[in-house]
Amino acid sequence: MCVLRTQTIFGAVSPSAFNQIVAYHRPRIFALAWHILSDREEAADVTQTVFIRLWDRQAEIDMDRVDAWLLRVARNAAIDAWRRRRTREGVLSTDTDAVEQLAAAHQESPDAGVASSEFRGRLRIAVGQLPEPQRSIVVLREIEGYQYDEIADTLDLPLNTVKVYLHRARRRLRETLRVYSPENA
Amino acid sequence: MTVLTQNERNWWLERLDAAIDGDLPEAERERFMEMAALDPLLADEWALAEAMRSALASEHVPACPARVDAAIEAHVRASLQRERGGRGARADRAPKRTLRPAALWSSVAAVIVLTIVAVVMIQPAPETNFPAGAPTASVDRAKQDVQWALAFVSDVGGAAGHSVGLGGGENQ
């Protein structure tokens, strides 16, 4: 959805229209960055960077497709931040400390009793270890609830490629998590 | 007890995603669930896929820090101020290329009046039977027309901040 269709003149976005864009898209952009990074402050930095870039480059952006642009830039910025952190701290291990660290970062929602804390922790680790673009596709589809065509548009991939990547990602997650399924946990 | 061959199970596992997404036709989904009830390995895969989907869909997201909005707003304000400052400086440097509408209209009216006056003065006086120096009716009418035109232009020019006259007192 584009909230700006009638509020742009010759590619220029008024400050009030820009505020509407920020208010509408910020939660999803922040959530995407959060699910990739699992760090509130880093996700906030990514969100801020994305919207500042939108303002600075508004003349170059097709405002009818601003949703896809925002998601693409947010995803790339989050992945860059994640790579920088990984370079800084070393590859994230899958030991118990890492699980506890991630579990602490993600506060459990009150109605999230369907899976054990350990299963959730392992799942987050497994999602974080997926190669790109599988990880982004899992986040966008399974967590953010985007449709396949929206993901294809965002990641600039053919629709069938998105489905194939998601199929592989799910299979890989199941293989990783089989011993940690809720029944076994 | 496993009732499916590996090939059969793989065939159904290929449809696991569609079943999870709700994209399987109803009849095929019912068949899938029947197979899952019969085959423990397929049932395990189904249960695991459901647990993953449920866990991911209910992931909690913290609130975005307020500093994000503040930083974005500060950037936009600074950007607008820079833009306004640059535009003002450009306007000061740029030469004035446009006329105000009132000045334009008074100039056009002055040109018209001067043209009328020139035409009237250049035209040779018609030969008459009146004695020299005696004003004819047509000359009087022409002079009156010019006076009216000058008065009108002067009125328009006065409204626009200008006045127009012949500067020499042509109606002495």
Short mmCIF file of C-alpha atoms in Angstrom, two decimals:
data_model
loop_
_atom_site.label_atom_id
_atom_site.label_comp_id
_atom_site.label_asym_id
_atom_site.label_seq_id
_atom_site.Cartn_x
_atom_site.Cartn_y
_atom_site.Cartn_z
CA MET A 1 0.00 0.00 0.00
CA CYS A 2 1.23 3.47 -0.73
CA VAL A 3 -0.09 6.27 1.43
CA LEU A 4 1.55 8.91 -0.71
CA ARG A 5 0.04 8.49 -4.14
CA THR A 6 -1.75 11.82 -4.07
CA GLN A 7 0.69 13.69 -1.92
CA THR A 8 3.74 13.78 -4.11
CA ILE A 9 4.39 16.46 -6.65
CA PHE A 10 7.14 15.92 -9.18
CA GLY A 11 8.70 13.30 -6.91
CA ALA A 12 8.96 15.60 -3.90
CA VAL A 13 7.49 14.37 -0.63
CA SER A 14 6.13 16.90 1.81
CA PRO A 15 7.26 16.58 5.42
CA SER A 16 3.74 15.68 6.55
CA ALA A 17 3.47 12.97 3.90
CA PHE A 18 6.88 11.70 4.90
CA ASN A 19 5.73 11.53 8.51
CA GLN A 20 2.82 9.39 7.38
CA ILE A 21 5.18 7.03 5.59
CA VAL A 22 7.39 6.75 8.65
CA ALA A 23 4.46 6.16 11.00
CA TYR A 24 2.95 3.52 8.73
CA HIS A 25 6.07 1.56 7.82
CA ARG A 26 8.29 1.97 10.87
CA PRO A 27 6.86 -0.96 12.87
CA ARG A 28 7.40 -3.44 10.03
CA ILE A 29 10.83 -2.11 9.16
CA PHE A 30 11.91 -2.24 12.78
CA ALA A 31 10.45 -5.74 13.17
CA LEU A 32 12.31 -6.99 10.10
CA ALA A 33 15.59 -5.55 11.35
CA TRP A 34 14.92 -6.93 14.82
CA HIS A 35 14.30 -10.45 13.53
CA ILE A 36 17.48 -10.39 11.50
CA LEU A 37 19.64 -8.81 14.19
CA SER A 38 17.99 -9.81 17.49
CA ASP A 39 19.26 -6.55 18.94
CA ARG A 40 16.96 -3.64 19.73
CA GLU A 41 19.52 -0.87 19.42
CA GLU A 42 21.01 -2.20 16.21
CA ALA A 43 17.52 -2.65 14.76
CA ALA A 44 16.74 0.94 15.75
CA ASP A 45 19.89 2.15 13.99
CA VAL A 46 18.88 0.27 10.85
CA THR A 47 15.35 1.71 10.97
CA GLN A 48 16.70 5.23 11.36
CA THR A 49 19.16 4.75 8.50
CA VAL A 50 16.44 3.43 6.19
CA PHE A 51 14.08 6.39 6.65
CA ILE A 52 16.83 8.98 6.47
CA ARG A 53 17.95 7.40 3.21
CA LEU A 54 14.35 7.53 1.98
CA TRP A 55 14.16 11.26 2.68
CA ASP A 56 17.52 11.99 1.07
CA ARG A 57 16.82 9.94 -2.06
CA GLN A 58 13.10 10.58 -2.48
CA ALA A 59 13.59 11.98 -5.98
CA GLU A 60 15.07 8.67 -7.16
CA ILE A 61 12.42 6.44 -5.60
CA ASP A 62 9.16 5.30 -7.13
CA MET A 63 6.77 6.22 -4.33
CA ASP A 64 4.15 3.82 -5.65
CA ARG A 65 6.52 1.01 -4.68
CA VAL A 66 7.98 2.55 -1.55
CA ASP A 67 6.99 -0.51 0.51
CA ALA A 68 9.26 -2.82 -1.46
CA TRP A 69 12.04 -0.23 -1.49
CA LEU A 70 11.91 0.17 2.29
CA LEU A 71 11.95 -3.58 2.92
CA ARG A 72 14.82 -4.13 0.49
CA VAL A 73 16.94 -1.35 2.00
CA ALA A 74 16.10 -2.46 5.55
CA ARG A 75 16.97 -6.05 4.80
CA ASN A 76 20.28 -5.10 3.19
CA ALA A 77 21.16 -2.70 6.01
CA ALA A 78 20.30 -5.31 8.63
CA ILE A 79 22.36 -7.97 6.89
CA ASP A 80 25.28 -5.55 6.65
CA ALA A 81 24.97 -4.81 10.37
CA TRP A 82 24.75 -8.51 11.12
CA ARG A 83 27.89 -9.22 9.07
CA ARG A 84 29.77 -6.40 10.79
CA ARG A 85 28.80 -7.76 14.17
CA ARG A 86 29.77 -11.30 13.17
CA THR A 87 33.13 -10.05 11.98
CA ARG A 88 33.52 -8.16 15.25
CA GLU A 89 32.52 -10.96 17.58
CA GLY A 90 33.24 -14.08 15.57
CA VAL A 91 30.74 -16.55 14.20
CA LEU A 92 27.84 -17.09 16.56
CA SER A 93 28.16 -20.50 18.13
CA THR A 94 25.21 -22.77 18.78
CA ASP A 95 26.16 -23.63 22.32
CA THR A 96 23.92 -23.17 25.31
CA ASP A 97 25.22 -19.68 26.02
CA ALA A 98 24.19 -18.53 22.58
CA VAL A 99 20.72 -19.97 23.04
CA GLU A 100 20.35 -18.25 26.39
CA GLN A 101 21.68 -15.01 24.93
CA LEU A 102 19.12 -15.07 22.14
CA ALA A 103 16.34 -16.17 24.46
CA ALA A 104 17.13 -13.22 26.71
CA ALA A 105 17.11 -10.84 23.76
CA HIS A 106 13.68 -12.04 22.71
CA GLN A 107 11.26 -11.62 25.56
CA GLU A 108 8.60 -14.28 25.43
CA SER A 109 5.17 -12.99 24.56
CA PRO A 110 2.49 -13.91 27.11
CA ASP A 111 0.60 -16.15 24.67
CA ALA A 112 3.64 -17.85 23.29
CA GLY A 113 3.19 -21.04 25.19
CA VAL A 114 3.04 -23.26 22.12
CA ALA A 115 6.71 -24.03 22.15
CA SER A 116 9.25 -24.45 24.86
CA SER A 117 11.78 -21.73 25.51
CA GLU A 118 14.58 -24.00 24.37
CA PHE A 119 12.78 -24.84 21.16
CA ARG A 120 12.30 -21.16 20.44
CA GLY A 121 15.94 -20.45 21.18
CA ARG A 122 17.08 -23.22 18.85
CA LEU A 123 14.70 -22.04 16.18
CA ARG A 124 16.08 -18.50 16.34
CA ILE A 125 19.60 -19.82 16.11
CA ALA A 126 18.66 -22.02 13.17
CA VAL A 127 16.95 -19.14 11.36
CA GLY A 128 19.99 -16.96 12.00
CA GLN A 129 22.23 -19.59 10.45
CA LEU A 130 20.26 -19.87 7.23
CA PRO A 131 22.08 -18.50 4.19
CA GLU A 132 20.71 -15.48 2.40
CA PRO A 133 18.23 -15.02 0.90
CA GLN A 134 16.63 -18.00 2.69
CA ARG A 135 16.82 -16.27 6.05
CA SER A 136 15.17 -13.09 4.81
CA ILE A 137 12.48 -15.11 3.09
CA VAL A 138 11.73 -17.03 6.29
CA VAL A 139 11.58 -13.80 8.28
CA LEU A 140 9.35 -12.06 5.76
CA ARG A 141 7.06 -15.03 5.24
CA GLU A 142 6.88 -16.84 8.58
CA ILE A 143 7.34 -13.95 10.99
CA GLU A 144 6.14 -10.89 9.13
CA GLY A 145 3.43 -12.69 7.18
CA TYR A 146 4.17 -11.28 3.73
CA GLN A 147 2.69 -12.92 0.64
CA TYR A 148 4.95 -14.69 -1.82
CA ASP A 149 4.53 -12.02 -4.49
CA GLU A 150 5.39 -9.26 -1.99
CA ILE A 151 8.55 -11.12 -1.01
CA ALA A 152 9.46 -11.63 -4.66
CA ASP A 153 8.98 -7.92 -5.28
CA THR A 154 10.98 -6.95 -2.22
CA LEU A 155 13.90 -9.24 -2.90
CA ASP A 156 13.69 -8.80 -6.66
CA LEU A 157 13.44 -12.55 -7.19
CA PRO A 158 11.11 -14.60 -9.37
CA LEU A 159 8.08 -15.93 -7.54
CA ASN A 160 9.01 -19.58 -8.05
CA THR A 161 12.53 -18.91 -6.78
CA VAL A 162 11.08 -17.52 -3.57
CA LYS A 163 8.97 -20.66 -3.14
CA VAL A 164 11.95 -22.92 -3.78
CA TYR A 165 14.13 -21.01 -1.30
CA LEU A 166 11.42 -21.12 1.35
CA HIS A 167 10.89 -24.84 0.77
CA ARG A 168 14.62 -25.48 1.22
CA ALA A 169 14.78 -23.21 4.27
CA ARG A 170 11.89 -24.98 5.97
CA ARG A 171 13.37 -28.38 5.26
CA ARG A 172 16.71 -27.23 6.61
CA LEU A 173 15.09 -25.82 9.75
CA ARG A 174 13.23 -29.09 10.33
CA GLU A 175 16.44 -31.07 9.94
CA THR A 176 18.20 -28.79 12.42
CA LEU A 177 15.36 -28.78 14.92
CA ARG A 178 14.17 -32.35 14.69
CA VAL A 179 15.73 -33.34 18.00
CA TYR A 180 14.43 -30.14 19.62
CA SER A 181 10.81 -30.43 18.60
CA PRO A 182 8.41 -29.50 21.42
CA GLU A 183 7.56 -33.14 22.05
CA ASN A 184 11.23 -33.98 22.51
CA ALA A 185 12.30 -30.83 24.32
CA MET B 1 4.26 -48.37 12.31
CA THR B 2 5.35 -47.03 8.95
CA VAL B 3 2.91 -47.66 6.17
CA LEU B 4 4.39 -45.46 3.46
CA THR B 5 7.35 -46.28 1.28
CA GLN B 6 10.16 -43.74 1.20
CA ASN B 7 9.05 -42.54 -2.21
CA GLU B 8 5.47 -42.13 -1.06
CA ARG B 9 6.58 -40.27 2.04
CA ASN B 10 8.82 -37.98 0.00
CA TRP B 11 5.91 -37.30 -2.32
CA TRP B 12 3.79 -36.19 0.62
CA LEU B 13 6.67 -34.25 2.21
CA GLU B 14 6.91 -32.23 -0.98
CA ARG B 15 3.36 -31.15 -0.23
CA LEU B 16 4.06 -30.28 3.39
CA ASP B 17 4.69 -26.60 2.61
CA ALA B 18 1.47 -26.29 0.67
CA ALA B 19 -0.37 -27.99 3.52
CA ILE B 20 1.18 -25.60 6.05
CA ASP B 21 0.37 -22.58 3.88
CA GLY B 22 -3.21 -23.81 3.36
CA ASP B 23 -2.65 -23.99 -0.38
CA LEU B 24 -3.59 -27.65 -0.81
CA PRO B 25 -7.01 -28.41 -2.27
CA GLU B 26 -9.39 -29.61 0.42
CA ALA B 27 -9.50 -33.20 -0.81
CA GLU B 28 -5.73 -33.41 -1.02
CA ARG B 29 -5.33 -31.86 2.41
CA GLU B 30 -7.69 -34.46 3.91
CA ARG B 31 -5.66 -37.18 2.21
CA PHE B 32 -2.47 -35.63 3.59
CA MET B 33 -3.86 -35.70 7.12
CA GLU B 34 -4.93 -39.32 6.67
CA MET B 35 -1.42 -40.21 5.60
CA ALA B 36 0.06 -38.27 8.53
CA ALA B 37 -2.22 -40.18 10.90
CA LEU B 38 -0.98 -43.45 9.46
CA ASP B 39 2.72 -42.67 9.10
CA PRO B 40 4.58 -41.55 12.23
CA LEU B 41 7.51 -40.03 10.31
CA LEU B 42 5.21 -37.91 8.21
CA ALA B 43 3.28 -37.02 11.36
CA ASP B 44 6.50 -35.91 13.06
CA GLU B 45 7.41 -33.68 10.13
CA TRP B 46 3.94 -32.17 10.14
CA ALA B 47 4.04 -31.55 13.89
CA LEU B 48 7.49 -29.99 13.68
CA ALA B 49 6.49 -27.75 10.76
CA GLU B 50 3.39 -26.63 12.66
CA ALA B 51 5.42 -25.90 15.79
CA MET B 52 7.94 -23.88 13.80
CA ARG B 53 5.24 -21.90 12.03
CA SER B 54 3.44 -21.23 15.29
CA ALA B 55 6.62 -20.23 17.14
CA LEU B 56 7.79 -17.88 14.39
CA ALA B 57 4.36 -16.32 13.90
CA SER B 58 4.15 -15.50 17.61
CA GLU B 59 7.60 -13.99 17.87
CA HIS B 60 7.56 -10.95 20.10
CA VAL B 61 8.91 -7.66 18.77
CA PRO B 62 9.95 -4.95 21.26
CA ALA B 63 8.86 -1.36 20.73
CA CYS B 64 11.00 0.78 18.48
CA PRO B 65 12.99 3.25 20.61
CA ALA B 66 11.68 6.81 20.54
CA ARG B 67 15.09 8.11 19.57
CA VAL B 68 14.48 6.81 16.03
CA ASP B 69 11.60 9.22 15.41
CA ALA B 70 13.53 12.09 16.97
CA ALA B 71 16.59 11.44 14.82
CA ILE B 72 14.55 11.17 11.63
CA GLU B 73 12.67 14.38 12.41
CA ALA B 74 15.89 16.23 13.21
CA HIS B 75 17.37 15.10 9.91
CA VAL B 76 14.33 16.25 7.94
CA ARG B 77 14.32 19.64 9.69
CA ALA B 78 18.01 20.17 9.05
CA SER B 79 17.57 19.15 5.43
CA LEU B 80 14.69 21.59 4.93
CA GLN B 81 16.63 24.41 6.59
CA ARG B 82 19.61 23.79 4.33
CA GLU B 83 17.33 23.75 1.31
CA ARG B 84 15.60 27.01 2.29
CA GLY B 85 18.93 28.67 3.01
CA GLY B 86 20.28 27.63 -0.36
CA ARG B 87 17.14 28.77 -2.16
CA GLY B 88 17.25 32.18 -0.43
CA ALA B 89 20.89 32.70 -1.36
CA ARG B 90 20.18 31.73 -4.96
CA ALA B 91 17.25 34.15 -5.10
CA ASP B 92 19.43 36.99 -3.80
CA ARG B 93 22.07 36.33 -6.43
CA ALA B 94 19.66 35.85 -9.32
CA PRO B 95 18.78 38.93 -11.46
CA LYS B 96 15.16 40.06 -11.49
CA ARG B 97 13.73 38.75 -14.70
CA THR B 98 10.03 39.23 -14.21
CA LEU B 99 7.75 42.22 -14.19
CA ARG B 100 4.99 42.66 -11.71
CA PRO B 101 1.57 42.44 -13.41
CA ALA B 102 0.60 46.03 -12.51
CA ALA B 103 3.80 47.45 -13.98
CA LEU B 104 3.32 45.33 -17.09
CA TRP B 105 -0.23 46.62 -17.65
CA SER B 106 0.74 50.26 -17.14
CA SER B 107 3.58 49.86 -19.64
CA VAL B 108 1.25 48.34 -22.22
CA ALA B 109 -1.30 51.12 -21.70
CA ALA B 110 1.40 53.79 -22.05
CA VAL B 111 2.55 52.30 -25.34
CA ILE B 112 -1.01 52.31 -26.68
CA VAL B 113 -1.58 55.95 -25.69
CA LEU B 114 1.71 57.10 -27.16
CA THR B 115 0.85 55.30 -30.38
CA ILE B 116 -2.52 57.07 -30.57
CA VAL B 117 -0.91 60.44 -29.88
CA ALA B 118 1.75 59.86 -32.51
CA VAL B 119 -0.82 58.84 -35.11
CA VAL B 120 -2.95 61.91 -34.38
CA MET B 121 -0.01 64.30 -34.52
CA ILE B 122 1.62 62.81 -37.64
CA GLN B 123 -1.56 62.81 -39.67
CA PRO B 124 -1.74 65.97 -41.82
CA ALA B 125 -4.54 68.26 -40.93
CA PRO B 126 -7.44 68.01 -43.34
CA GLU B 127 -8.01 70.99 -45.55
CA THR B 128 -10.97 72.98 -44.40
CA ASN B 129 -12.71 76.09 -45.30
CA PHE B 130 -12.33 77.47 -41.84
CA PRO B 131 -9.85 80.23 -41.21
CA ALA B 132 -6.37 79.20 -40.04
CA GLY B 133 -6.11 78.60 -36.30
CA ALA B 134 -9.78 77.82 -35.82
CA PRO B 135 -10.23 74.37 -34.19
CA THR B 136 -12.39 71.94 -36.00
CA ALA B 137 -14.86 69.66 -34.24
CA SER B 138 -12.89 66.56 -35.15
CA VAL B 139 -9.69 67.97 -33.69
CA ASP B 140 -11.52 68.87 -30.51
CA ARG B 141 -12.91 65.36 -30.31
CA ALA B 142 -9.46 63.88 -30.86
CA LYS B 143 -7.99 66.05 -28.15
CA GLN B 144 -10.75 65.01 -25.80
CA ASP B 145 -10.07 61.35 -26.61
CA VAL B 146 -6.40 61.80 -25.84
CA GLN B 147 -7.20 63.55 -22.58
CA TRP B 148 -9.54 60.75 -21.57
CA ALA B 149 -6.96 58.15 -22.51
CA LEU B 150 -4.27 59.98 -20.56
CA ALA B 151 -6.54 60.35 -17.59
CA PHE B 152 -7.38 56.62 -17.73
CA VAL B 153 -3.76 55.57 -18.06
CA SER B 154 -2.75 57.92 -15.30
CA ASP B 155 -5.42 56.41 -13.09
CA VAL B 156 -4.26 52.85 -13.88
CA GLY B 157 -0.64 53.86 -13.45
CA GLY B 158 -1.39 55.55 -10.16
CA ALA B 159 -3.00 52.35 -8.86
CA ALA B 160 0.13 50.47 -9.92
CA GLY B 161 2.48 53.02 -8.40
CA HIS B 162 3.28 54.84 -11.64
CA SER B 163 1.88 57.90 -13.37
CA VAL B 164 1.81 58.59 -17.05
CA GLY B 165 1.73 61.96 -18.69
CA LEU B 166 3.00 63.75 -21.75
CA GLY B 167 5.33 65.79 -19.61
CA GLY B 168 5.06 68.80 -21.78
CA GLY B 169 1.49 69.84 -21.30
CA GLU B 170 0.07 69.05 -24.66
CA ASN B 171 -3.28 70.60 -23.76
CA GLN B 172 -2.22 74.05 -22.81
#
